[in-house]
Coordinates of N, CA and C in Angstrom, one line a residue:
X270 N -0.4 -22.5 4.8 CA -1.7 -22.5 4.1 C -1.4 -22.4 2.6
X271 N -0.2 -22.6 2.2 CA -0.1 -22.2 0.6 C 0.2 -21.1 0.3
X272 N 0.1 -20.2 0.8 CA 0.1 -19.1 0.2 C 1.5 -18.1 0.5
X273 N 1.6 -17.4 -0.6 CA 3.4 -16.1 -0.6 C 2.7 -15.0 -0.4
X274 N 3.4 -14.3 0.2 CA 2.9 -12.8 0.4 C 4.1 -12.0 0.4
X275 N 4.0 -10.8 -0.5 CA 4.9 -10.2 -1.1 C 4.2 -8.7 -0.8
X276 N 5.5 -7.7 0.2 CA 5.1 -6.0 0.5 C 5.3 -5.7 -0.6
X277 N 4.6 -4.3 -1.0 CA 4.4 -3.7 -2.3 C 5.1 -2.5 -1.8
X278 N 6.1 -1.7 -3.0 CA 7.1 -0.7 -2.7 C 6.2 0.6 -2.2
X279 N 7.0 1.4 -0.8 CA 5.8 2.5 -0.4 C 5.1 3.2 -1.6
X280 N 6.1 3.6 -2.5 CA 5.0 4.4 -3.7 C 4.3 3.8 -4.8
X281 N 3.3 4.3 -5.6 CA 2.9 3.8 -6.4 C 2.0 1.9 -6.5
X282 N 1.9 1.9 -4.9 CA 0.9 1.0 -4.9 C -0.2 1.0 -4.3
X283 N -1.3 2.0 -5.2 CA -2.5 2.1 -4.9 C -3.2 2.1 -3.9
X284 N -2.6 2.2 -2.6 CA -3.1 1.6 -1.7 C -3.0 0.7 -0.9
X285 N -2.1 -0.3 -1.9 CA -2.4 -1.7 -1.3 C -0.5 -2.0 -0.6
X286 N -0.9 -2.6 0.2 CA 0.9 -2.9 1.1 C 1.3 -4.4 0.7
X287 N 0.2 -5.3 0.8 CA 0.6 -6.6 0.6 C -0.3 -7.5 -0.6
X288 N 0.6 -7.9 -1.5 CA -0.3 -9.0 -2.4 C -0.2 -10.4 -1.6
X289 N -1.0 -11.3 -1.6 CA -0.9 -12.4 -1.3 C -1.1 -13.5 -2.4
X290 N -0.6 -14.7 -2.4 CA -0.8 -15.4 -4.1 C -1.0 -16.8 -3.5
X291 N -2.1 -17.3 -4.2 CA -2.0 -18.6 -3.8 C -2.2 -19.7 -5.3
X292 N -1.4 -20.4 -5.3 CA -1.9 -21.7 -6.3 C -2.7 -22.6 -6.8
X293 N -3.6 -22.2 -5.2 CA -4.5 -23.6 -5.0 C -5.8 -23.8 -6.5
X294 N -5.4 -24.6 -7.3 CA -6.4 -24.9 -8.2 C -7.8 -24.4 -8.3
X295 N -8.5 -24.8 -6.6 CA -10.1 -24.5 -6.6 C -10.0 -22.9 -5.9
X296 N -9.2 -22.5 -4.9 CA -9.6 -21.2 -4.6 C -8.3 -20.4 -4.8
X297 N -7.1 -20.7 -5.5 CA -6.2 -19.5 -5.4 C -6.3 -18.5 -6.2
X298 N -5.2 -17.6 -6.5 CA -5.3 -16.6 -6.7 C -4.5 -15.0 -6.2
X299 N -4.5 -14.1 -6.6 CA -4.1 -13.0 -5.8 C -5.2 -12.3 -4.9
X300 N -4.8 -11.5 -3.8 CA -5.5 -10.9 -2.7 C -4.5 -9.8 -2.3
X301 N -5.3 -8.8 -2.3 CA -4.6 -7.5 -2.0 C -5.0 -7.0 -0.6
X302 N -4.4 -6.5 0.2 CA -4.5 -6.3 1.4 C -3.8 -4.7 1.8
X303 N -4.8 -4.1 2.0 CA -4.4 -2.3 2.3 C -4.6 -2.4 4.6
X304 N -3.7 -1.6 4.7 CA -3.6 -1.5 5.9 C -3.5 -0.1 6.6
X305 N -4.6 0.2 7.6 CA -4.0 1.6 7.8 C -4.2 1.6 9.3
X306 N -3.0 2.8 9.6 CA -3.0 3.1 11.6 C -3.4 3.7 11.9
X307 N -4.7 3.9 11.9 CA -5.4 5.4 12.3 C -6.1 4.9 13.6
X308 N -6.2 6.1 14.4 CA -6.8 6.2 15.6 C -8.2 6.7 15.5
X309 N -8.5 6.8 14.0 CA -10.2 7.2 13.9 C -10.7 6.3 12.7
X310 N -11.8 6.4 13.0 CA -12.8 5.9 12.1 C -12.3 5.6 10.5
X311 N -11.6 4.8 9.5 CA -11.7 4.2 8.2 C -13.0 4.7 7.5
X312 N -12.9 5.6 6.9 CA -13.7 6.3 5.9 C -14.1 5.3 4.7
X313 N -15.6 5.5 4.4 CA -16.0 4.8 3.2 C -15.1 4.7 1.7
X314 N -14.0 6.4 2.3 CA -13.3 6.5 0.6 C -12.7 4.6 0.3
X315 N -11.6 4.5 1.5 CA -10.8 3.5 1.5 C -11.3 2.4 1.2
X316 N -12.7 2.0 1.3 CA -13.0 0.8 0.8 C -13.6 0.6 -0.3
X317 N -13.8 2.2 -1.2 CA -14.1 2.0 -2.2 C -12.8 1.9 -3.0
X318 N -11.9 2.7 -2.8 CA -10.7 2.6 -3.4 C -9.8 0.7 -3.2
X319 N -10.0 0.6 -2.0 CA -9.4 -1.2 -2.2 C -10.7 -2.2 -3.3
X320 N -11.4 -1.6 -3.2 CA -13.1 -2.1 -4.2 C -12.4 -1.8 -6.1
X321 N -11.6 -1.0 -6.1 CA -12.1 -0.8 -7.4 C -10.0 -1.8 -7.6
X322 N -9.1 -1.5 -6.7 CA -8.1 -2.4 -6.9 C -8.2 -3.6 -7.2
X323 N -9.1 -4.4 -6.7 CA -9.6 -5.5 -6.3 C -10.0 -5.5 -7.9
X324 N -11.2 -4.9 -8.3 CA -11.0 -5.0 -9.3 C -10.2 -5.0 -10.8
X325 N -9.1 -3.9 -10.8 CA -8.2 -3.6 -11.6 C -7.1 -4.8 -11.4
X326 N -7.0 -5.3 -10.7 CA -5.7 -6.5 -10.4 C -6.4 -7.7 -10.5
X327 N -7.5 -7.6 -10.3 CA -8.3 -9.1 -10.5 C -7.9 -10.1 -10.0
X328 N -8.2 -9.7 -8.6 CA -8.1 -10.2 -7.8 C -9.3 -10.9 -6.8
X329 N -8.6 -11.8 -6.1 CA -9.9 -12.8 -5.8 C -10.4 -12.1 -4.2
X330 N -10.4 -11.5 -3.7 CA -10.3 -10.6 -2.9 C -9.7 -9.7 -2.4
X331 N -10.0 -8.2 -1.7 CA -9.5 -7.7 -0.9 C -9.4 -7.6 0.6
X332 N -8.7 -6.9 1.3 CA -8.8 -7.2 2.7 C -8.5 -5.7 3.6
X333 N -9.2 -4.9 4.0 CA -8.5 -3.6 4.3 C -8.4 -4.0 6.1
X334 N -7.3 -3.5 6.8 CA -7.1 -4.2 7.5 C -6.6 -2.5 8.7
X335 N -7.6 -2.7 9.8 CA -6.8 -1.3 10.6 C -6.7 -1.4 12.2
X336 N -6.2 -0.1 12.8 CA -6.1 -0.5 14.3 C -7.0 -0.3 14.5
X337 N -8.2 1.1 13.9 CA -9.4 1.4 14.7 C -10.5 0.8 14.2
X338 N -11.5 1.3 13.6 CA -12.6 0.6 13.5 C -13.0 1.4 11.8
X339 N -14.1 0.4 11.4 CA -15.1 1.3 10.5 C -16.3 2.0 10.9
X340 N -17.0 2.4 9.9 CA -18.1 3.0 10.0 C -19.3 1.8 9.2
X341 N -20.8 2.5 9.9 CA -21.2 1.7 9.0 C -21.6 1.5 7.3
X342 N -21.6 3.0 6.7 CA -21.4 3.2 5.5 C -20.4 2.4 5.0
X343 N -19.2 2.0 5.6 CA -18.0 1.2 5.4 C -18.2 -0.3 5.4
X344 N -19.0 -0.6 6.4 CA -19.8 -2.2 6.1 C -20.5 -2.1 4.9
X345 N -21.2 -1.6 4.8 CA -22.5 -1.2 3.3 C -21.6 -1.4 2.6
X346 N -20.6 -0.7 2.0 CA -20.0 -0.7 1.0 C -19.7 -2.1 0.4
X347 N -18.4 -2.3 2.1 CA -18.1 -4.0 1.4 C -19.1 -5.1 1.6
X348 N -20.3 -5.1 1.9 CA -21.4 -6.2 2.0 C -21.9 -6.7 0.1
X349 N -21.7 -7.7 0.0 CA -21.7 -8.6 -1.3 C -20.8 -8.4 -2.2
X350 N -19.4 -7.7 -1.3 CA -18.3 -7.7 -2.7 C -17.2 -8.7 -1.9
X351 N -16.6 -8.6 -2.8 CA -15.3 -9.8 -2.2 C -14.2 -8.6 -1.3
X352 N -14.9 -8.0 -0.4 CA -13.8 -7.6 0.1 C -14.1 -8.0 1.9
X353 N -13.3 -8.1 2.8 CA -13.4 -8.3 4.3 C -12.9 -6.9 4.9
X354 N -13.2 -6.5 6.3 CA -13.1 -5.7 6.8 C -12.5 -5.7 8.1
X355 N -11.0 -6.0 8.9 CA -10.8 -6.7 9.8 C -10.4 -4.9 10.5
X356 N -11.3 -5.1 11.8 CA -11.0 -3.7 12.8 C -9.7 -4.2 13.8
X357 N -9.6 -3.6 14.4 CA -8.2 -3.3 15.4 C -8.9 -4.4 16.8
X358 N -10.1 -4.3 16.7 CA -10.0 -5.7 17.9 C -10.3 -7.0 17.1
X359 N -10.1 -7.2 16.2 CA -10.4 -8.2 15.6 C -8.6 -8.5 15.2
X360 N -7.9 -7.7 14.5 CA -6.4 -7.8 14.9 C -5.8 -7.9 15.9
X361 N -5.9 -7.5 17.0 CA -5.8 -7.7 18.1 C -5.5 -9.4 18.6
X362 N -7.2 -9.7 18.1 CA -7.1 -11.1 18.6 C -6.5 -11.9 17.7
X363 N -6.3 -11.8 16.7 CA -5.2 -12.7 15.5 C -3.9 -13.0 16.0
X364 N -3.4 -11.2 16.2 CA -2.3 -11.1 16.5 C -2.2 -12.1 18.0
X365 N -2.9 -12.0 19.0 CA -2.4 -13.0 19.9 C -2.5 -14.5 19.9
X366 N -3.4 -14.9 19.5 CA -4.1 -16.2 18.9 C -2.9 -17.1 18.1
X367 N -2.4 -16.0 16.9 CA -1.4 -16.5 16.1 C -0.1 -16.6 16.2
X368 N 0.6 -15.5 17.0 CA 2.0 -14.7 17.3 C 1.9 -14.7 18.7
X369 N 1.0 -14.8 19.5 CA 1.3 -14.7 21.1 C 1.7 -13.2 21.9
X370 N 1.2 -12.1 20.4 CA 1.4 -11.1 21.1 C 0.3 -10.1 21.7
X371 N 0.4 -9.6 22.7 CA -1.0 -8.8 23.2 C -0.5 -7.3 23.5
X372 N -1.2 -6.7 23.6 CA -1.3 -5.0 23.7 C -2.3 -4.5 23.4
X373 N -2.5 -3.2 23.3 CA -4.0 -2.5 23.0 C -3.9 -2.3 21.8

């Protein structure tokens, strides 16, 4: 797809684990991507905090990315910002779709 993706060192990156950079004239850009492995609910904090990265890095989106799920205060949030919200069965199906790998 064009695009590098580069992990961000464990400390002092805001949150975010992966930049992604693309060149493409009409839509590239940087995308920041925060990830977390929780077995409960992704709190509204985290999506304001990837919201305000997104904007400090100026960046063309974010993407917070987890095993479990959100809330809906957590949809609200990211509804009309450039950020996406991928839950643990929505990874789930990537991961096998993409990589051929399955598990819970």
């Amino acid at each position: 797809m064009g695009y590098t993706a580069y992990r961000t060192p464990r400390s002092h990156d805001h949150g975010v684990d992966v930049y992604v950079e693309s060149r493409d004239t009409l839509a590239g850009g940087r995308i920041v991507i925060s990830a977390k492995r929780y077995r409960s609910t992704v709190g509204p904090d985290h999506v304001r905090a990837l919201d305000s990265v997104v904007g400090d890095q100026g960046a063309i989106k974010g993407i917070l990315v987890t095993t479990s799920g959100f809330g809906p205060e957590s949809y609200r949030i990211a509804r009309d910002k450039p950020l996406d919200l991928v839950d643990g069965q929505q990874l789930r199906q990537w991961l096998h779709q993409y990589l051929g790998v399955t598990g819970r």
